[in-house]
Amino acid sequence: MATPDGDFSSLFNFLPIGAYRSAPDGRMIRANEALVRFNGHDSEASLIAGVGDIAAEWYVDPRRRDDFRRLLERDGFVRGFVSEVFRHKTRERAWVSENAHAVRDAAGQVLHYEGTVEDITERVLQQRSMREQQERMQALADQIPGVVFSIVVRHDGSRRYRYVSSGARELLGVEPEALVNDPTLISRLLHPDEAPRLVSETQALLDGKAVLSGEFRVVTPEGVLKWVHNRSCEVYRDEEGVHRVGVLLDITEPKRMEEALHRSEALWKMALESAGDGVWDWNLATGEEYLSDSLLSMYGYSREDVHGFASDLDERTHPDDLAAMLVARQAHFEGRIPVYRNEHRVRTRDGRWIWVLTRGAAVERDAQGRPTRLVGTHTDITEIKQAEEQQRQFEAQLRERQKMEAIGTLAGGVAHDFNNLLAAILGNLVLAREDVGPEHPAQESLAEIHRAAIRARQLVQQILTFSRRQAQTMERQALLPLVEEALRLMRTLLPAGVRLDTRLSPAPLCVMADGTQVQQVLMNLCSNAWQAFAGRAGEITVALGAESVDAARALRLGGMGPGDYACLSVADNGPGMDTDTQRRVFEPFFTTKPPGEGTGLGLAVVHGIVKAHKGTITLDSTPGHGTRFDVYLPLAPGDGTPGMPLTEARDDPGALRALSGRHVLYVDDYEALVGLVQRLLSRQGVRVTPFVSGQAAIDWLAAHPGEPADLLVTDQNMPGLSGLEVARAARALRPDLRVAIVSGQVNEWLVDEAAAAGVREVLSKQDSMDALAQAIRELLAAAPA
């Protein structure tokens, strides 16, 4: 219902905001003073007269008039309709908020529209500015490599994120909205060890801490561990809590670098402490050089010992290293290498030479590029140099060991074939001596052949002994035969001009010893003696005898108690040793020989073997008057006499008749040896079926299941099937068949494997074929007929 004009005019003009009445066709009917002023007119009449069409003249976007009318027609009123409009007279743009309603007659027809116009330009511009500022801040926040956030820490300690930037996706692996919607999410992302930190920081904020800065770890939903730096500050406090803004930065990579730096720093500090690094600062223009206290301490000098010039250390540099040091230094001066680096020796205050690594760089240069100041360090690398030398010695030792292993392997193969040849020679000698009779003139020649063949076999066995690696086996045995055997081999190895003299007691001198190792002691001492001659003529004397050592002498010799000992001495008339050499002579890798000519292990090995035998080794040497080593080994309990060898077995005619008709299967890959055994046993009435391969013997057993056989004798080392394999296959075919294995290298492994295969007899190859034939005859005699 329309308001009376009088009342309307009073209210109309009183309003502080614009008010109007307009016709449905867009003409302005009334406008109050506020609206007149807003449009730049002086009077209501001027405004009404000037407005032709509100839709075209009022709205910047004419379509807003249509939107306005649709709302009126639909609802009958409009509330808070915001539009950009023109100030009618000035055509300046402004923002308004309109409220309007339609006034209708009794029939419902629209008579006119009434409404208000509020100038909200300043508010809209402020909102726009704020929005633009927020957009700029949002864009800026999105550019920060981390998370920008606004948070409220409530008084109960709970949190609410008001804003989280998009960096949360990359840093934390979650959407920003997820943190805003679920403030507890951040606590679930924390590394389990960081929970106490979160509690303490929350309490610190509530207690009034304005600025918070710290580091913590998070684990993203994908399981990636990251380090985060958090920095925030307080904005204000209110009844809700503490309002703060801050930033989370990804410091994972710097942390890794920091940890690597810490590790490197720790190693470097350890290196500095162990190597005793020193710093020098050299003024090239004046020649003055500052040396740090640690550098002076490295060489044992005080500041009174040096004069503060670079020449001080140059004068103490080893003459052999000075030229290379100056070349490296000049190369850096000329810019050909970025860093000056050199290793050289420097003489210390007590006269020693120590190796140092010097590193430096020019920190100042003149206009022509010439260095004017050089700064660097000295590092004591003496231990490193010694370690390098020790490494070279280890490598030499390894090469020597590999060479000896190769020699042992080669010797084993050669010895097998060579022993077969010698066995054939010795066996045929036996037959030949029987054939010609005891009175034949050829007996003397055959005897010499026999002695030479036996000597050849002994040499092969000695080579195998010295090249073989075996565990120590302590047995009661006579020392004299061991020494004599080693000396026989030694005479074949002596260099020209070196004479070997022996003074050996005839007593056997029984000791508990590993024969091979005792012989190695003698070999090492003798080789050390002749190497001391350095190519000159000389004499080595080997002595062996029994000595009784009383308590006083035992104390003087050291490392032994009183008692009866065998004393093995090796003396030479070479150059002798000085006191320092004598003190270190048993040290591993110590040698006075030139590089590449000695490992420094020979005497160390001797010392170790003697100690393992509960013995003592002493040294007596004088420069220019030769050297003598005395090895004392305790005599074994008893009468000092080893077991006497068994009397040579004589053929018993009755036993030989009992062997007549017995059947032996003999297997050896050396055909001449097979034939020889057949001839030797055939003379005793034994029937021999020979085979030159293990497979041939197995095939014969399979093809002749009914053929009786009393004994199978097989060589161990053969191409194709080995003796053990032959034994297993033969026992599988004939479980009751007695099997014997013959080997030139009988050891514990072979005996155990043979026993597991059902073989009780493992025979060592004899020095003569008649001895082998005798061993086979004894096996036949023990076997049931």
CSV table of C-alpha atoms in Angstrom, one decimal, residues 260-505:
chain,number,residue,atom,x,y,z
A,260,ALA,CA,77.4,-36.1,5.7
A,261,LEU,CA,79.4,-33.0,6.7
A,262,HIS,CA,79.3,-34.1,10.4
A,263,ARG,CA,80.5,-37.5,9.4
A,264,SER,CA,83.2,-36.0,7.2
A,265,GLU,CA,84.0,-33.6,10.0
A,266,ALA,CA,84.3,-36.4,12.5
A,267,LEU,CA,86.6,-38.3,10.2
A,268,TRP,CA,88.6,-35.3,9.5
A,269,LYS,CA,89.0,-34.5,13.2
A,270,MET,CA,90.0,-38.0,13.9
A,271,ALA,CA,92.5,-37.7,11.1
A,272,LEU,CA,93.8,-34.5,12.5
A,273,GLU,CA,94.2,-35.9,15.9
A,274,SER,CA,95.9,-39.0,14.7
A,275,ALA,CA,98.0,-37.4,12.0
A,276,GLY,CA,98.8,-34.2,13.9
A,277,ASP,CA,98.0,-31.8,11.1
A,278,GLY,CA,99.7,-28.3,11.2
A,279,VAL,CA,98.9,-25.1,9.4
A,280,TRP,CA,101.3,-22.8,7.6
A,281,ASP,CA,100.7,-19.3,6.1
A,282,TRP,CA,103.5,-18.2,3.7
A,283,ASN,CA,103.9,-14.5,2.6
A,284,LEU,CA,105.8,-15.0,-0.6
A,285,ALA,CA,106.6,-11.3,-0.9
A,286,THR,CA,108.6,-11.3,2.3
A,287,GLY,CA,109.4,-15.0,2.6
A,288,GLU,CA,108.0,-15.0,6.1
A,289,GLU,CA,106.0,-18.1,7.1
A,290,TYR,CA,103.7,-18.6,10.1
A,291,LEU,CA,103.8,-22.1,11.5
A,292,SER,CA,101.0,-23.2,13.8
A,293,ASP,CA,101.8,-24.8,17.2
A,294,SER,CA,100.5,-28.2,16.1
A,295,LEU,CA,102.9,-28.1,13.1
A,296,LEU,CA,105.9,-27.2,15.3
A,297,SER,CA,104.8,-30.0,17.7
A,298,MET,CA,104.7,-32.4,14.8
A,299,TYR,CA,108.4,-32.0,14.2
A,300,GLY,CA,109.3,-31.4,17.9
A,301,TYR,CA,110.5,-27.8,17.3
A,302,SER,CA,109.9,-24.7,19.4
A,303,ARG,CA,109.6,-21.2,18.0
A,304,GLU,CA,113.1,-20.5,19.1
A,305,ASP,CA,114.3,-23.3,16.8
A,306,VAL,CA,112.9,-21.7,13.6
A,307,HIS,CA,113.1,-18.1,12.4
A,308,GLY,CA,109.7,-17.7,10.8
A,309,PHE,CA,110.8,-18.2,7.2
A,310,ALA,CA,109.8,-20.7,4.5
A,311,SER,CA,113.4,-21.7,4.1
A,312,ASP,CA,113.4,-23.1,7.7
A,313,LEU,CA,111.4,-26.2,6.7
A,314,ASP,CA,112.9,-26.4,3.2
A,315,GLU,CA,116.3,-26.8,4.8
A,316,ARG,CA,115.0,-29.7,6.9
A,317,THR,CA,113.5,-31.4,3.8
A,318,HIS,CA,115.1,-34.7,2.7
A,319,PRO,CA,117.5,-33.9,-0.2
A,320,ASP,CA,116.0,-36.7,-2.3
A,321,ASP,CA,112.5,-35.1,-2.0
A,322,LEU,CA,113.4,-31.5,-2.4
A,323,ALA,CA,113.5,-31.3,-6.2
A,324,ALA,CA,110.0,-32.9,-6.6
A,325,MET,CA,108.6,-30.6,-3.9
A,326,LEU,CA,109.9,-27.5,-5.7
A,327,VAL,CA,108.5,-28.7,-9.0
A,328,ALA,CA,105.0,-29.2,-7.6
A,329,ARG,CA,105.2,-25.8,-5.8
A,330,GLN,CA,106.2,-24.0,-9.0
A,331,ALA,CA,103.4,-25.7,-11.0
A,332,HIS,CA,100.8,-24.2,-8.6
A,333,PHE,CA,102.5,-20.8,-8.7
A,334,GLU,CA,102.1,-20.8,-12.5
A,335,GLY,CA,98.5,-21.9,-12.3
A,336,ARG,CA,99.0,-25.3,-14.0
A,337,ILE,CA,97.5,-27.2,-11.0
A,338,PRO,CA,94.8,-25.8,-8.8
A,339,VAL,CA,96.2,-27.0,-5.5
A,340,TYR,CA,99.8,-27.5,-4.4
A,341,ARG,CA,100.2,-31.1,-3.1
A,342,ASN,CA,103.3,-33.0,-2.3
A,343,GLU,CA,104.6,-35.8,-0.2
A,344,HIS,CA,108.1,-35.5,1.3
A,345,ARG,CA,110.3,-36.3,4.3
A,346,VAL,CA,111.2,-33.7,7.0
A,347,ARG,CA,113.8,-34.1,9.6
A,348,THR,CA,112.5,-33.7,13.2
A,349,ARG,CA,114.3,-32.2,16.1
A,350,ASP,CA,115.5,-35.6,17.3
A,351,GLY,CA,116.9,-36.5,13.9
A,352,ARG,CA,114.2,-38.8,12.6
A,353,TRP,CA,112.7,-38.4,9.2
A,354,ILE,CA,108.9,-38.4,9.0
A,355,TRP,CA,106.7,-38.4,5.9
A,356,VAL,CA,104.4,-35.4,5.5
A,357,LEU,CA,101.6,-34.6,3.0
A,358,THR,CA,101.7,-30.8,2.4
A,359,ARG,CA,98.7,-29.2,0.7
A,360,GLY,CA,98.2,-25.5,0.0
A,361,ALA,CA,96.7,-22.9,-2.3
A,362,ALA,CA,97.4,-19.4,-3.3
A,363,VAL,CA,94.8,-17.2,-1.5
A,364,GLU,CA,96.2,-13.9,-2.9
A,365,ARG,CA,97.8,-13.0,-6.2
A,366,ASP,CA,99.0,-9.7,-7.7
A,367,ALA,CA,97.8,-7.9,-10.8
A,368,GLN,CA,100.0,-10.2,-13.0
A,369,GLY,CA,98.5,-13.3,-11.4
A,370,ARG,CA,101.6,-14.1,-9.4
A,371,PRO,CA,100.9,-15.6,-6.0
A,372,THR,CA,101.7,-13.4,-3.0
A,373,ARG,CA,100.3,-15.6,-0.2
A,374,LEU,CA,100.0,-19.3,0.2
A,375,VAL,CA,98.1,-21.1,2.9
A,376,GLY,CA,98.1,-24.8,3.6
A,377,THR,CA,98.6,-27.8,6.0
A,378,HIS,CA,101.1,-30.5,6.8
A,379,THR,CA,99.8,-34.0,7.6
A,380,ASP,CA,102.0,-36.6,9.2
A,381,ILE,CA,101.6,-39.6,6.9
A,382,THR,CA,104.5,-41.7,8.2
A,383,GLU,CA,102.1,-44.4,9.4
A,384,ILE,CA,100.3,-44.4,6.1
A,385,LYS,CA,103.6,-44.8,4.3
A,386,GLN,CA,104.6,-47.6,6.6
A,387,ALA,CA,101.2,-49.2,5.9
A,388,GLU,CA,101.8,-48.9,2.2
A,389,GLU,CA,105.1,-50.5,2.5
A,390,GLN,CA,103.6,-53.3,4.7
A,391,GLN,CA,100.9,-53.7,2.0
A,392,ARG,CA,103.6,-54.1,-0.6
A,393,GLN,CA,105.2,-56.7,1.6
A,394,PHE,CA,101.9,-58.5,2.1
A,395,GLU,CA,101.5,-58.6,-1.7
A,396,ALA,CA,105.0,-59.9,-2.1
A,397,GLN,CA,104.2,-62.5,0.5
A,398,LEU,CA,101.0,-63.4,-1.2
A,399,ARG,CA,102.8,-63.7,-4.6
A,400,GLU,CA,105.4,-65.9,-2.9
A,401,ARG,CA,102.7,-68.1,-1.3
A,402,GLN,CA,100.9,-68.4,-4.6
A,403,LYS,CA,104.1,-69.3,-6.3
A,404,MET,CA,104.9,-72.0,-3.7
A,405,GLU,CA,101.3,-73.3,-4.0
A,406,ALA,CA,101.8,-73.5,-7.8
A,407,ILE,CA,105.2,-75.2,-7.3
A,408,GLY,CA,103.5,-77.6,-4.9
A,409,THR,CA,100.8,-78.4,-7.4
A,410,LEU,CA,103.3,-78.8,-10.2
A,411,ALA,CA,105.6,-80.9,-8.0
A,412,GLY,CA,102.8,-83.1,-7.0
A,413,GLY,CA,101.8,-83.8,-10.7
A,414,VAL,CA,105.4,-84.3,-11.7
A,415,ALA,CA,106.2,-86.5,-8.7
A,416,HIS,CA,103.3,-88.8,-9.5
A,417,ASP,CA,104.6,-89.5,-13.0
A,418,PHE,CA,108.2,-89.4,-11.9
A,419,ASN,CA,107.5,-91.9,-9.1
A,420,ASN,CA,105.8,-94.2,-11.6
A,421,LEU,CA,108.9,-94.1,-13.8
A,422,LEU,CA,111.2,-94.7,-10.8
A,423,ALA,CA,109.0,-97.6,-9.6
A,424,ALA,CA,109.3,-99.2,-13.0
A,425,ILE,CA,113.1,-98.7,-12.9
A,426,LEU,CA,113.4,-100.1,-9.4
A,427,GLY,CA,111.0,-103.0,-10.0
A,428,ASN,CA,112.8,-104.1,-13.1
A,429,LEU,CA,116.1,-103.7,-11.3
A,430,VAL,CA,114.9,-106.3,-8.8
A,431,LEU,CA,113.9,-108.7,-11.6
A,432,ALA,CA,117.1,-108.1,-13.4
A,433,ARG,CA,119.3,-108.7,-10.4
A,434,GLU,CA,117.4,-112.0,-9.8
A,435,ASP,CA,117.8,-112.9,-13.5
A,436,VAL,CA,121.5,-112.4,-13.7
A,437,GLY,CA,122.3,-114.0,-10.3
A,438,PRO,CA,124.2,-112.7,-7.3
A,439,GLU,CA,127.7,-113.4,-8.8
A,440,HIS,CA,127.1,-111.7,-12.2
A,441,PRO,CA,129.5,-108.7,-12.9
A,442,ALA,CA,126.5,-106.6,-13.7
A,443,GLN,CA,125.4,-106.6,-10.1
A,444,GLU,CA,127.7,-103.7,-9.2
A,445,SER,CA,126.3,-101.6,-12.0
A,446,LEU,CA,122.7,-102.6,-11.1
A,447,ALA,CA,123.4,-101.7,-7.5
A,448,GLU,CA,124.6,-98.2,-8.5
A,449,ILE,CA,121.5,-97.8,-10.7
A,450,HIS,CA,119.4,-98.8,-7.7
A,451,ARG,CA,121.1,-96.3,-5.4
A,452,ALA,CA,120.7,-93.5,-8.0
A,453,ALA,CA,117.0,-94.3,-8.4
A,454,ILE,CA,116.4,-94.4,-4.7
A,455,ARG,CA,118.2,-91.0,-4.4
A,456,ALA,CA,116.0,-89.6,-7.2
A,457,ARG,CA,112.9,-90.7,-5.3
A,458,GLN,CA,114.1,-89.1,-2.1
A,459,LEU,CA,114.7,-85.8,-3.9
A,460,VAL,CA,111.2,-85.9,-5.2
A,461,GLN,CA,109.8,-86.6,-1.8
A,462,GLN,CA,111.8,-83.7,-0.3
A,463,ILE,CA,110.5,-81.3,-2.9
A,464,LEU,CA,107.0,-82.4,-2.1
A,465,THR,CA,107.7,-82.0,1.6
A,466,PHE,CA,108.9,-78.4,1.3
A,467,SER,CA,106.2,-77.3,-1.1
A,468,ARG,CA,103.3,-78.9,0.6
A,469,ARG,CA,101.1,-77.0,3.2
A,470,GLN,CA,100.3,-79.4,6.1
A,471,ALA,CA,99.0,-78.9,9.6
A,472,GLN,CA,101.6,-79.3,12.3
A,473,THR,CA,102.0,-83.0,13.4
A,474,MET,CA,104.1,-83.5,16.5
A,475,GLU,CA,105.7,-87.0,16.6
A,476,ARG,CA,108.6,-88.5,18.5
A,477,GLN,CA,111.4,-88.9,15.9
A,478,ALA,CA,115.1,-88.7,15.6
A,479,LEU,CA,116.5,-85.3,14.8
A,480,LEU,CA,119.7,-86.5,13.1
A,481,PRO,CA,118.0,-88.2,10.0
A,482,LEU,CA,115.8,-85.1,9.5
A,483,VAL,CA,118.9,-82.8,9.5
A,484,GLU,CA,120.8,-85.2,7.2
A,485,GLU,CA,117.9,-85.3,4.8
A,486,ALA,CA,117.6,-81.5,4.7
A,487,LEU,CA,121.3,-81.1,4.2
A,488,ARG,CA,121.3,-83.5,1.3
A,489,LEU,CA,118.8,-81.2,-0.4
A,490,MET,CA,120.6,-78.1,0.7
A,491,ARG,CA,123.9,-79.1,-1.0
A,492,THR,CA,122.0,-79.1,-4.3
A,493,LEU,CA,120.8,-75.6,-3.7
A,494,LEU,CA,124.0,-73.8,-2.5
A,495,PRO,CA,125.2,-70.9,-4.6
A,496,ALA,CA,128.7,-71.2,-6.2
A,497,GLY,CA,131.4,-70.2,-3.8
A,498,VAL,CA,129.5,-71.2,-0.6
A,499,ARG,CA,130.8,-74.2,1.3
A,500,LEU,CA,128.7,-76.2,3.7
A,501,ASP,CA,130.5,-77.8,6.7
A,502,THR,CA,128.7,-80.1,9.1
A,503,ARG,CA,129.4,-81.2,12.7
A,504,LEU,CA,126.7,-83.7,13.5
A,505,SER,CA,126.6,-85.8,16.7
